[in-house]
Amino acid sequence: MSVLHIKDLSVYYANTRALVGVNLDIEEGEYLGIIGPNGGGKSTLLKAILGLVSPTTGEIKIYGKSPGHTGTRLGYVPQLVSLDKSFPLTVEQVVLQGRLRPQLTLFHRYRAEDRERVKEVLKQVGIYKLRERMLSELSGGEFQKMLIARALAVNPKMLLLDEPTASVDAEARKQIYQLLQELNKTMTIILVTHDLMAVSSHVRTLACMNGRLVYHGGPQINEGVIGELYGCPIDLIAHGVPHRVLANVAEVKQDDARSI
Ligand code: ADP
C-alpha cells in the first residue's frame, strides 16, 4: 500500500507554474531521493505534501490523510537558508519546539516526557553534548543535525528533508547519510538533494523533477533522463564526473562525488 499517493498534482504561485501533472506513489520504508534543477519544483512538492502550499489541481494523500491533517506522522527538515541563525536560542530549546502542539501557546510548559524525548533524539543525532550551545555557535553540520533532531522529536513515520547537506562539511555529510540510513530502518524518507553522493550510494529510489516528474525508479538513471531533466549532458552538470557516476554506482568513489 502507498503511504504517499499523489495524483495529477499541479501547483501554481499566481501565474508561475511550479509543478504540473505529477503522479507519484511511495511505499512504506522507501528512501526516495529527489533531484532536479533549481526551480524544478522540489521544495514545492515537499511543501504540498506538508500542506504548506495548496494544490491548484490534483490530490495528495499521506497515510490516507490530506496534507495538514497528518498529525505527527510527518517530520520536516527545511532548507537552512530559510532560517535565522542569530536567534537567541539554545540547541535544546529549538529541538523542544518540535514537541509543540498547535493548540498550545508560546508560554506553555513542556512536560517531562517532552524533555526525555528531546534528550533521546539529541543523542540519536550525536549532538547531546551541544544541547546548551547557542544557535550562532553551531557549524553547518551541527545546525543540520539539530534540525533533524527537531523533526524527529514527535517520532514521525515519514521524514522529509530539503537539502540537508547544503553548507555541511564532508565529515558531517557522511554522518548525516549514515543517520538517514539508520532512520530508514523504521521510517520512510524523502530527501531533496543536489548531492550526487546521496544519489549514487544511499537512496533506494530516485525522482527527477523539472516542473513535472521526469523519472521515478531505481537510482541508476541514464544520460537520456539527465539530459531531459537538465537540458544538458551530464558532463556539464557533474563538473567533469563521467556518465558512469549514475550508470554504474559501484564505481563511484566518495572523492568523485560532486554536487549536481
Ligand atoms: P526547487 O526547490 O526545485 O528549486 P521550487 O519549488 O522552490 O523549486 O520553485 C519552483 C518554481 O516556483 C520556481 O519557478 C520558483 O520561482 C517558484 N516559486 C517557489 N516559491 C514561490 C513563491 N512563494 N512565490 C512565487 N513563486 C514561487
Short mmCIF file of C-alpha atoms and ligand atoms in Angstrom, two decimals:
data_model
loop_
_atom_site.label_atom_id
_atom_site.label_comp_id
_atom_site.label_asym_id
_atom_site.label_seq_id
_atom_site.Cartn_x
_atom_site.Cartn_y
_atom_site.Cartn_z
CA MET A 1 0.00 0.00 0.00
CA SER A 2 1.21 3.53 -0.79
CA VAL A 3 1.95 5.67 2.23
CA LEU A 4 2.11 8.69 -0.07
CA HIS A 5 -0.20 8.95 -3.06
CA ILE A 6 -0.03 11.93 -5.42
CA LYS A 7 -2.36 12.16 -8.39
CA ASP A 8 -2.32 14.76 -11.20
CA LEU A 9 -0.80 17.39 -8.92
CA SER A 10 -0.27 20.91 -10.24
CA VAL A 11 0.80 23.92 -8.16
CA TYR A 12 0.83 27.50 -9.38
CA TYR A 13 2.02 30.57 -7.47
CA ALA A 14 -0.16 33.23 -9.10
CA ASN A 15 0.96 32.89 -12.73
CA THR A 16 4.14 30.92 -12.01
CA ARG A 17 3.84 27.23 -12.72
CA ALA A 18 5.85 25.29 -10.11
CA LEU A 19 4.51 21.76 -10.72
CA VAL A 20 2.33 20.18 -13.35
CA GLY A 21 0.78 16.71 -13.74
CA VAL A 22 2.77 14.97 -11.01
CA ASN A 23 1.81 11.38 -10.22
CA LEU A 24 3.82 9.62 -7.55
CA ASP A 25 3.29 6.68 -5.20
CA ILE A 26 5.65 5.93 -2.34
CA GLU A 27 5.71 2.66 -0.40
CA GLU A 28 6.30 2.26 3.32
CA GLY A 29 10.04 2.14 4.05
CA GLU A 30 11.08 3.80 0.78
CA TYR A 31 14.14 6.08 0.77
CA LEU A 32 13.43 8.43 -2.10
CA GLY A 33 15.90 10.98 -3.43
CA ILE A 34 14.51 13.93 -5.40
CA ILE A 35 16.88 15.72 -7.77
CA GLY A 36 16.42 18.35 -10.46
CA PRO A 37 17.47 21.84 -11.49
CA ASN A 38 16.84 24.91 -9.36
CA GLY A 39 13.23 26.00 -9.78
CA GLY A 40 12.26 22.41 -10.72
CA GLY A 41 9.56 22.31 -8.04
CA LYS A 42 11.30 20.07 -5.50
CA SER A 43 10.64 22.31 -2.48
CA THR A 44 7.11 22.99 -3.70
CA LEU A 45 6.44 19.25 -3.79
CA LEU A 46 7.58 18.88 -0.17
CA LYS A 47 5.50 21.90 0.87
CA ALA A 48 2.44 20.49 -0.89
CA ILE A 49 2.88 17.19 0.97
CA LEU A 50 3.17 19.12 4.24
CA GLY A 51 0.09 21.23 3.48
CA LEU A 52 2.12 24.46 3.40
CA VAL A 53 1.02 25.18 -0.18
CA SER A 54 -2.31 24.13 -1.71
CA PRO A 55 -2.58 22.12 -4.91
CA THR A 56 -4.06 24.07 -7.80
CA THR A 57 -5.31 20.74 -9.15
CA GLY A 58 -4.94 17.13 -8.11
CA GLU A 59 -4.84 15.12 -4.91
CA ILE A 60 -2.36 14.19 -2.20
CA LYS A 61 -2.92 11.50 0.45
CA ILE A 62 -0.43 10.68 3.20
CA TYR A 63 -1.30 7.53 5.13
CA GLY A 64 -4.77 8.08 3.68
CA LYS A 65 -4.99 11.63 5.12
CA SER A 66 -4.98 15.01 3.43
CA PRO A 67 -1.97 17.34 3.84
CA GLY A 68 -2.21 19.34 7.06
CA HIS A 69 -4.18 16.53 8.74
CA THR A 70 -1.38 14.04 9.23
CA GLY A 71 -0.84 14.68 12.97
CA THR A 72 2.65 13.64 14.00
CA ARG A 73 3.18 11.28 11.05
CA LEU A 74 5.44 13.73 9.16
CA GLY A 75 8.76 15.24 10.21
CA TYR A 76 10.19 18.11 8.12
CA VAL A 77 13.74 19.44 7.85
CA PRO A 78 13.55 22.76 5.96
CA GLN A 79 16.29 24.39 3.90
CA LEU A 80 18.96 26.03 6.03
CA VAL A 81 18.73 29.32 4.13
CA SER A 82 15.17 29.83 5.35
CA LEU A 83 16.29 30.00 8.99
CA ASP A 84 17.74 32.76 11.17
CA LYS A 85 20.88 31.56 12.92
CA SER A 86 21.20 34.67 15.06
CA PHE A 87 18.03 33.92 17.05
CA PRO A 88 18.97 33.73 20.79
CA LEU A 89 18.03 30.10 21.44
CA THR A 90 19.92 27.02 22.58
CA VAL A 91 20.00 23.72 20.68
CA GLU A 92 17.78 22.12 23.31
CA GLN A 93 15.18 24.91 23.08
CA VAL A 94 14.97 24.54 19.30
CA VAL A 95 14.56 20.76 19.47
CA LEU A 96 11.92 21.15 22.19
CA GLN A 97 9.92 23.28 19.74
CA GLY A 98 9.45 20.08 17.76
CA ARG A 99 7.25 18.91 20.66
CA LEU A 100 4.96 21.96 20.49
CA ARG A 101 1.41 21.07 19.58
CA PRO A 102 -0.69 23.54 17.61
CA GLN A 103 -3.20 24.13 20.39
CA LEU A 104 -0.51 25.17 22.87
CA THR A 105 0.52 28.77 23.48
CA LEU A 106 4.02 30.17 23.38
CA PHE A 107 4.14 30.21 27.20
CA HIS A 108 3.19 26.61 27.72
CA ARG A 109 5.44 24.45 29.94
CA TYR A 110 6.96 21.35 28.43
CA ARG A 111 6.30 18.05 30.16
CA ALA A 112 8.91 15.64 31.50
CA GLU A 113 8.20 13.27 28.59
CA ASP A 114 8.92 16.11 26.12
CA ARG A 115 12.32 16.71 27.73
CA GLU A 116 13.02 12.99 27.81
CA ARG A 117 12.26 12.63 24.09
CA VAL A 118 14.49 15.62 23.29
CA LYS A 119 17.34 14.02 25.21
CA GLU A 120 16.85 10.81 23.20
CA VAL A 121 16.87 12.50 19.78
CA LEU A 122 19.84 14.71 20.62
CA LYS A 123 21.76 11.54 21.49
CA GLN A 124 20.47 9.79 18.36
CA VAL A 125 21.79 12.51 16.02
CA GLY A 126 25.03 12.86 18.03
CA ILE A 127 24.75 16.41 19.42
CA TYR A 128 23.67 15.81 23.03
CA LYS A 129 26.82 17.47 24.37
CA LEU A 130 25.95 20.62 22.39
CA ARG A 131 22.50 20.97 23.98
CA GLU A 132 23.28 24.23 25.76
CA ARG A 133 25.04 25.88 22.81
CA MET A 134 23.52 28.95 21.19
CA LEU A 135 22.48 28.61 17.53
CA SER A 136 25.01 31.21 16.44
CA GLU A 137 27.82 28.97 17.76
CA LEU A 138 26.97 25.93 15.62
CA SER A 139 28.71 24.74 12.47
CA GLY A 140 26.60 23.99 9.37
CA GLY A 141 26.66 20.26 10.11
CA GLU A 142 25.69 20.70 13.78
CA PHE A 143 22.86 23.00 12.78
CA GLN A 144 21.52 20.44 10.31
CA LYS A 145 21.70 17.66 12.90
CA MET A 146 19.73 19.88 15.29
CA LEU A 147 17.04 20.39 12.62
CA ILE A 148 16.86 16.64 12.06
CA ALA A 149 16.53 16.15 15.85
CA ARG A 150 13.69 18.70 15.93
CA ALA A 151 11.90 16.84 13.13
CA LEU A 152 12.36 13.53 14.96
CA ALA A 153 11.07 14.88 18.27
CA VAL A 154 7.50 13.76 17.53
CA ASN A 155 8.60 10.32 16.35
CA PRO A 156 7.33 10.68 12.76
CA LYS A 157 6.65 7.80 10.37
CA MET A 158 7.93 9.77 7.39
CA LEU A 159 10.82 12.24 7.27
CA LEU A 160 11.03 14.93 4.56
CA LEU A 161 14.36 16.72 4.15
CA ASP A 162 15.13 19.69 1.90
CA GLU A 163 18.85 19.71 1.05
CA PRO A 164 20.15 18.71 4.50
CA THR A 165 23.76 18.51 3.29
CA ALA A 166 24.00 22.00 1.79
CA SER A 167 26.55 24.10 3.78
CA VAL A 168 27.85 20.98 5.52
CA ASP A 169 31.46 19.71 5.54
CA ALA A 170 32.39 16.27 4.18
CA GLU A 171 32.58 14.55 7.59
CA ALA A 172 29.19 15.84 8.78
CA ARG A 173 27.69 14.97 5.39
CA LYS A 174 28.86 11.37 5.84
CA GLN A 175 27.39 11.30 9.37
CA ILE A 176 24.06 12.68 8.16
CA TYR A 177 23.81 9.99 5.45
CA GLN A 178 24.68 7.29 8.00
CA LEU A 179 21.98 8.65 10.28
CA LEU A 180 19.40 8.66 7.45
CA GLN A 181 20.32 5.08 6.56
CA GLU A 182 19.72 4.08 10.20
CA LEU A 183 16.45 6.03 10.39
CA ASN A 184 15.26 4.39 7.18
CA LYS A 185 15.06 1.07 9.08
CA THR A 186 11.99 2.43 10.85
CA MET A 187 10.72 5.31 8.71
CA THR A 188 10.08 6.37 5.15
CA ILE A 189 12.46 9.08 3.92
CA ILE A 190 12.10 11.67 1.17
CA LEU A 191 15.30 13.59 0.54
CA VAL A 192 15.61 16.60 -1.80
CA THR A 193 19.26 16.90 -2.73
CA HIS A 194 21.82 18.24 -5.18
CA ASP A 195 24.35 15.79 -3.87
CA LEU A 196 25.48 13.03 -6.24
CA MET A 197 26.98 11.11 -3.34
CA ALA A 198 23.48 10.68 -1.90
CA VAL A 199 22.00 9.76 -5.25
CA SER A 200 24.61 7.20 -6.15
CA SER A 201 25.20 5.46 -2.86
CA HIS A 202 22.34 5.99 -0.42
CA VAL A 203 18.81 6.39 -1.76
CA ARG A 204 16.78 3.33 -2.79
CA THR A 205 14.72 5.16 -5.40
CA LEU A 206 15.01 8.40 -7.29
CA ALA A 207 12.57 11.00 -8.59
CA CYS A 208 13.72 13.61 -11.12
CA MET A 209 11.73 16.86 -11.18
CA ASN A 210 11.73 19.54 -13.80
CA GLY A 211 8.36 21.17 -13.20
CA ARG A 212 7.00 17.74 -13.93
CA LEU A 213 8.15 14.31 -12.80
CA VAL A 214 10.61 13.19 -15.49
CA TYR A 215 11.58 9.89 -13.86
CA HIS A 216 10.79 7.72 -10.83
CA GLY A 217 12.63 4.47 -10.36
CA GLY A 218 15.96 2.96 -9.30
CA PRO A 219 18.88 5.29 -8.54
CA GLN A 220 20.85 4.16 -11.62
CA ILE A 221 19.49 6.57 -14.20
CA ASN A 222 20.84 7.05 -17.70
CA GLU A 223 22.10 10.00 -19.68
CA GLY A 224 18.79 10.39 -21.53
CA VAL A 225 16.91 11.11 -18.28
CA ILE A 226 19.60 13.54 -17.14
CA GLY A 227 19.51 15.31 -20.50
CA GLU A 228 15.74 15.64 -20.31
CA LEU A 229 15.96 16.78 -16.70
CA TYR A 230 18.60 19.48 -17.01
CA GLY A 231 18.54 20.16 -20.74
CA CYS A 232 22.28 19.50 -20.99
CA PRO A 233 24.62 16.48 -20.88
CA ILE A 234 25.65 15.09 -17.51
CA ASP A 235 29.30 16.08 -18.01
CA LEU A 236 28.27 19.70 -17.68
CA ILE A 237 26.18 19.02 -14.62
CA ALA A 238 28.64 16.86 -12.74
CA HIS A 239 31.60 19.15 -13.45
CA GLY A 240 33.58 16.56 -15.33
CA VAL A 241 32.48 13.44 -13.45
CA PRO A 242 31.85 10.95 -16.28
CA HIS A 243 28.45 9.43 -17.14
CA ARG A 244 29.15 6.23 -15.31
CA VAL A 245 28.60 8.08 -11.99
CA LEU A 246 24.93 7.42 -12.45
CA ALA A 247 25.13 4.44 -14.78
CA ASN A 248 27.32 2.32 -12.51
CA VAL A 249 27.10 3.32 -8.88
CA ALA A 250 29.57 0.70 -7.70
CA GLU A 251 32.43 2.53 -9.41
CA VAL A 252 31.78 5.83 -7.73
CA LYS A 253 34.35 6.74 -5.14
CA GLN A 254 33.33 9.24 -2.50
CA ASP A 255 36.01 11.65 -3.66
CA ASP A 256 34.47 11.65 -7.13
CA ALA A 257 31.11 12.80 -5.84
CA ARG A 258 30.22 16.34 -6.85
CA SER A 259 27.17 18.48 -6.47
CA ILE A 260 24.90 18.48 -9.46
P1 ADP B 1 13.25 23.92 -6.38
O1 ADP B 1 13.03 23.54 -4.95
O2 ADP B 1 13.34 22.74 -7.29
O3 ADP B 1 14.39 24.86 -6.57
P2 ADP B 1 10.83 25.49 -6.06
O4 ADP B 1 9.76 24.56 -5.67
O5 ADP B 1 11.48 26.31 -5.00
O6 ADP B 1 11.93 24.68 -6.89
O7 ADP B 1 10.28 26.51 -7.16
C1 ADP B 1 9.51 26.10 -8.29
C2 ADP B 1 9.03 27.35 -9.04
O8 ADP B 1 8.09 28.05 -8.23
C3 ADP B 1 10.13 28.35 -9.36
O9 ADP B 1 9.81 28.94 -10.60
C4 ADP B 1 10.02 29.34 -8.24
O10 ADP B 1 10.48 30.63 -8.65
C5 ADP B 1 8.55 29.37 -7.97
N1 ADP B 1 8.21 29.68 -6.57
C6 ADP B 1 8.59 28.97 -5.48
N2 ADP B 1 8.08 29.51 -4.35
C7 ADP B 1 7.39 30.60 -4.75
C8 ADP B 1 6.62 31.59 -4.05
N3 ADP B 1 6.47 31.56 -2.72
N4 ADP B 1 6.03 32.56 -4.79
C9 ADP B 1 6.15 32.60 -6.13
N5 ADP B 1 6.83 31.69 -6.86
C10 ADP B 1 7.46 30.71 -6.17
#
